[in-house]
Amino acid sequence: MSKVACFRGYGRSGPQHVVLSKILHFEEYSSNRDSGTNIYFSDGSELLVGEHPSAVAKAIEGDTERKGD
């Protein structure tokens, strides 16, 4: 079974659940006063979440206990 992490949604979005094994890479996103992380997946899709890149890195490294707000 694939590991799934729950990240806070960007802006007014609700929690976003991500299959960690599908992540190719991620990068910090910033616009005006808002920041988050763009996550890019193996199928070519991408997702903007309201978490700092360090939170995404921790989830990938195995700290999946984090719950979305």
mmCIF file of C-alpha atoms in Angstrom:
data_model
loop_
_atom_site.group_PDB
_atom_site.id
_atom_site.type_symbol
_atom_site.label_atom_id
_atom_site.label_comp_id
_atom_site.label_asym_id
_atom_site.label_seq_id
_atom_site.Cartn_x
_atom_site.Cartn_y
_atom_site.Cartn_z
ATOM 1 C CA MET A 1 0.000 0.000 0.000
ATOM 2 C CA SER A 2 1.312 3.450 -0.925
ATOM 3 C CA LYS A 3 1.986 6.004 1.783
ATOM 4 C CA VAL A 4 -0.264 9.054 1.702
ATOM 5 C CA ALA A 5 0.375 12.434 3.323
ATOM 6 C CA CYS A 6 -2.205 15.087 4.083
ATOM 7 C CA PHE A 7 -1.121 18.676 3.442
ATOM 8 C CA ARG A 8 -2.921 21.908 4.206
ATOM 9 C CA GLY A 9 -4.600 23.302 1.109
ATOM 10 C CA TYR A 10 -3.337 26.501 -0.467
ATOM 11 C CA GLY A 11 -5.505 29.555 0.158
ATOM 12 C CA ARG A 12 -9.071 28.503 0.878
ATOM 13 C CA SER A 13 -8.609 24.931 -0.366
ATOM 14 C CA GLY A 14 -9.292 22.051 1.978
ATOM 15 C CA PRO A 15 -6.750 19.411 2.983
ATOM 16 C CA GLN A 16 -4.939 17.730 0.087
ATOM 17 C CA HIS A 17 -4.029 14.028 0.218
ATOM 18 C CA VAL A 18 -0.943 13.043 -1.760
ATOM 19 C CA VAL A 19 0.486 9.625 -2.685
ATOM 20 C CA LEU A 20 4.129 10.175 -1.777
ATOM 21 C CA SER A 21 5.571 7.632 -4.221
ATOM 22 C CA LYS A 22 4.111 9.641 -7.136
ATOM 23 C CA ILE A 23 6.072 12.828 -6.318
ATOM 24 C CA LEU A 24 8.874 13.618 -8.783
ATOM 25 C CA HIS A 25 9.968 16.912 -7.257
ATOM 26 C CA PHE A 26 8.670 19.991 -5.480
ATOM 27 C CA GLU A 27 9.584 23.654 -5.130
ATOM 28 C CA GLU A 28 8.661 26.659 -3.065
ATOM 29 C CA TYR A 29 5.851 28.850 -4.392
ATOM 30 C CA SER A 30 5.313 32.479 -3.456
ATOM 31 C CA SER A 31 2.772 35.016 -4.673
ATOM 32 C CA ASN A 32 2.200 38.357 -2.965
ATOM 33 C CA ARG A 33 2.094 37.477 0.746
ATOM 34 C CA ASP A 34 1.082 33.842 0.283
ATOM 35 C CA SER A 35 3.521 30.973 0.061
ATOM 36 C CA GLY A 36 3.331 27.232 -0.314
ATOM 37 C CA THR A 37 4.815 24.379 -2.305
ATOM 38 C CA ASN A 38 4.224 23.239 -5.873
ATOM 39 C CA ILE A 39 4.356 19.436 -6.023
ATOM 40 C CA TYR A 40 4.976 17.756 -9.399
ATOM 41 C CA PHE A 41 3.829 14.182 -10.023
ATOM 42 C CA SER A 42 4.962 11.352 -12.290
ATOM 43 C CA ASP A 43 1.785 11.620 -14.394
ATOM 44 C CA GLY A 44 2.589 15.234 -15.341
ATOM 45 C CA SER A 45 0.120 16.841 -12.953
ATOM 46 C CA GLU A 46 0.972 19.338 -10.258
ATOM 47 C CA LEU A 47 -0.592 20.472 -7.002
ATOM 48 C CA LEU A 48 -0.140 23.654 -4.989
ATOM 49 C CA VAL A 49 -0.338 23.101 -1.229
ATOM 50 C CA GLY A 50 -0.174 25.565 1.649
ATOM 51 C CA GLU A 51 2.808 23.899 3.317
ATOM 52 C CA HIS A 52 6.444 24.982 3.378
ATOM 53 C CA PRO A 53 8.767 22.761 1.295
ATOM 54 C CA SER A 54 10.358 21.477 4.517
ATOM 55 C CA ALA A 55 7.008 19.921 5.523
ATOM 56 C CA VAL A 56 6.801 18.160 2.157
ATOM 57 C CA ALA A 57 10.387 16.929 2.540
ATOM 58 C CA LYS A 58 9.630 15.561 6.025
ATOM 59 C CA ALA A 59 6.612 13.668 4.688
ATOM 60 C CA ILE A 60 8.688 12.124 1.904
ATOM 61 C CA GLU A 61 11.437 11.170 4.358
ATOM 62 C CA GLY A 62 8.955 9.240 6.463
ATOM 63 C CA ASP A 63 7.350 11.682 8.884
ATOM 64 C CA THR A 64 3.776 11.068 7.682
ATOM 65 C CA GLU A 65 2.176 11.617 11.084
ATOM 66 C CA ARG A 66 1.448 15.231 10.130
ATOM 67 C CA LYS A 67 -2.230 15.996 9.706
ATOM 68 C CA GLY A 68 -3.679 18.732 7.497
ATOM 69 C CA ASP A 69 -5.269 21.729 9.228
#
